[in-house]
C-alpha angles and dihedrals in degrees: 000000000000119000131213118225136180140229129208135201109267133236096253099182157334108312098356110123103164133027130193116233101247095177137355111231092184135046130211107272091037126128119223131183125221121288095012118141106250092169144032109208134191117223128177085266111034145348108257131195101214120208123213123242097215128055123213142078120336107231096177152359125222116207126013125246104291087031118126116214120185117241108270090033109117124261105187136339110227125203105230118186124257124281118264117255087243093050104080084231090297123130109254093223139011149181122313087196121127101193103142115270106019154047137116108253083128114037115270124277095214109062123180128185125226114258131189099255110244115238114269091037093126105186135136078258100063094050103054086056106301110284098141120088122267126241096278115102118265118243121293084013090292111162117260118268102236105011120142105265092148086080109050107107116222125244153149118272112264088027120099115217091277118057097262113105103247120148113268109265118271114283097036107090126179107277103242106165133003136074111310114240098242130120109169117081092214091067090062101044094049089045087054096044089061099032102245122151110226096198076077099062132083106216118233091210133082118316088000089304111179111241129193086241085061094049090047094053089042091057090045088047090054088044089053095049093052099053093040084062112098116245118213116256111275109232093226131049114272111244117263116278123235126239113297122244124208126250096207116127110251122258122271148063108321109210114193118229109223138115120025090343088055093047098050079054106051078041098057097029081060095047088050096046091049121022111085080210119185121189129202122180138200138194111235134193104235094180097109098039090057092045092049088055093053082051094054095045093046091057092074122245107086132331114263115221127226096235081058097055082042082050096044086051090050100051081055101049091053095049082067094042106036094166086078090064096065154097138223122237103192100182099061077034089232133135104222113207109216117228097202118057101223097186119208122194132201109250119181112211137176085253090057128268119329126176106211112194121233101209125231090002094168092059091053123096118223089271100047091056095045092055083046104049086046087052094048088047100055093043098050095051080053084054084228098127114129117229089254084059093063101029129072104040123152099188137025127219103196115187098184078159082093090071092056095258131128110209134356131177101252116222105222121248094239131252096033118092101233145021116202104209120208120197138192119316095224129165105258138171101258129160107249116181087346105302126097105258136164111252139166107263133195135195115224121194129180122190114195140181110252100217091059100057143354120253093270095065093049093036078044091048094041084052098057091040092061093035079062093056105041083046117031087184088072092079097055088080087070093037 
């Protein structure tokens, strides 16, 4: 006999805990095999196609496209064939995926049963030939696999889903015991900030699931409530009011800040917070390191870039100033030097600005990094990084010169503890060996975290950096 399982959205990375449905890749009806991507999903650090662990038949959907679903919600139940009699009820097969937090490389734990769908279930799954479950309660009062949670409006118990204070409908008691349906921390947070019980609430997600859009009409009901109450008479006159100000939104496009837009803010809004950050700069001749690179390509074998002689410097400098490779644990009050140099770069896409990590980088020639900064480019303008790819790094290399600007003051990526800037490589008067000459000059700027080192080790680390590039021989002593 088929069974219905369900699939739930997965844990894609370090810190995400929601993603939007940008795009379907499967209908109801359809039939999918395991490990085959269903769904492509936004979240604040790539776009993801997710697989699915299970093969079979897809009896339903959860969520349209532009809908955000915390991680753990549920994104479609599949109809998978019966075991075979050899198999001990086990699934012969499962998932090779390794997206945090889930695959089938064991059977399934949740198991449903297919059920003949009641009249008036209307789901995706009815309608592609009644897969889903009927009304009736699943057993051990288990929530039924398809139903329409979608629907269910959130709100407080003993409101009905207007404002008024009607008992909650039949079959929806007051949670007294029991786990609270809520996955994202931020939910709570935001529930214990304000002092709301969540075992008082009836979740509008999937199988009652507790959203931060429940939590937030629960806080303006209570608002409401609170101001509707009569107050007794005061025995003196009120002060006069002042002029009333409108609580209209301002005028304008309102662009909402979510996805990678609203990560790069909560990013840099943190750096900022919490990063006591200093920044030096120097003027450097970049005439010989642009000469020894036009020596290199014109060698034969592939072309080196110049982010990846800029890289190469870097890795170095910060083999002689290892504070500058840290992090600051603030908690255990601590600065923990990194052994590994996991180097990010700014990369501007049409989605916004993303800082892919080239991994190991101080262990990469010239050649390694440039393959690898080509291949993190390009995936980053498709919009195809994974969230390892954009997560972990311990340093940022950031070439704003490629706008057409000279300097600029970094934000750190927190939480690393420096950002070296790189501005435009332009022809300008400069002394060399003591006559006026035209070069090619660069502007360097570091940004560091205050707490990790003093002014001479970031003024000691900046210098080498632009010895390096006035002198590319310089770095033949480390080679």
């Amino acid at each position: 006999m088929a069974q219905v399982l369900e699939f739930k959205l997965p844990d894609l990375g370090e810190g995400l805990t929601e993603a939007e449905i940008v795009r379907w890749l499967v209908q109801v009806g359809d039939v999918v095999a395991i490990d085959q991507p269903v769904v492509e999903v936004e979240t604040a650090k790539a776009m993801v196609e997710v697989p699915c662990p299970y093969g079979g038949v897809v009896t339903a959907r959860f969520g349209e496209e532009g809908t955000e679903l915390p991680v753990g919600a549920p994104l479609l139940t599949v109809a998978v064939g019966a075991p075979s009699p050899d198999s001990s009820g086990e699934d012969s097969e499962g998932s090779g995926n390794v997206l945090v937090g889930y695959g089938t490389s064991e059977a399934p734990a949740r198991r449903r049963r297919v059920r003949p769908a009641a009249p008036n279930a209307g789901t995706n799954g009815a309608a592609s030939g009644g897969t889903n479950t009927g009304p009736s309660a699943a057993p051990n009062g288990a929530p039924r696999a398809g139903a329409p949670h979608a629907e269910r409006v959130a709100r407080p118990v003993g409101t009905a889903a207007g404002h008024g204070t009607e008992a909650p409908p039949a079959g929806e008691p007051v949670r007294e015991d029991g786990p609270v349906p809520v996955i994202s921390p931020l939910v709570r947070r935001l529930a214990r900030e304000n002092g709301l019980d969540l075992r008082e609430l009836h979740g509008s997600g999937p199988d009652g699931l507790i959203l931060r859009a429940d939590v937030e009409y629960a806080l303006r009901a209570a608002e409401t409530r609170r101001t509707a109450q009569p107050t007794a008479p005061a025995p003196a006159p009120a002060p006069a009011q002042g002029p009333i100000r409108s609580s209209a939104p301002a005028a304008g496009i309102r662009v909402p800040l979510k996805g990678v837009r609203g990560a790069v803010a909560d990013k840099l809004s943190r750096s900022r917070r919490e990063i006591p950050d200093a920044t030096c700069w120097v003027d450097a001749d970049a005439t010989e390191l642009m000469r020894a690179r036009t020596a290199m390509n014109a060698a034969g074998g592939p072309k080196i870039s110049l982010l990846a002689l800029l890289a190469r410097i870097c890795t170095a400098a910060l083999a002689r100033f290892p504070e500058l490779n840290s992090t600051v644990d603030m908690e255990a009050r601590e600065v923990v030097q990194l052994e590994q140099v996991h180097l990010g770069f700014a990369a501007q896409t049409e989605r916004g600005l993303v800082v892919p990590v080239v991994r190991d980088a101080h262990a990469r020639d010239a050649e390694s990094l440039t393959a690898e900064f080509a291949r993190l480019t390009e995936a980053a303008r498709a919009g195809s990084l994974t969230p390892a790819e954009l997560t972990g790094g311990t340093f940022t290399l950031n070439n704003y010169g490629v706008f057409g600007v000279d300097g600029s003051t970094p934000i750190i990526n927190h939480p690393e503890a420096a950002m070296l800037g790189v501005g435009r490589i332009i022809p300008k008067p400069w002394v060399h060996e003591g006559e006026l000459a035209v070069r090619q000059v660069v502007e360097l700027a570091l940004t560091f975290d205050h707490r990790v080192c003093d002014g001479g080790t970031a003024g000691g680390f900046l210098r080498y950096v632009a010895d390096c590039i006035e002198n590319p021989a310089v770095l033949l002593r480390t080679l």
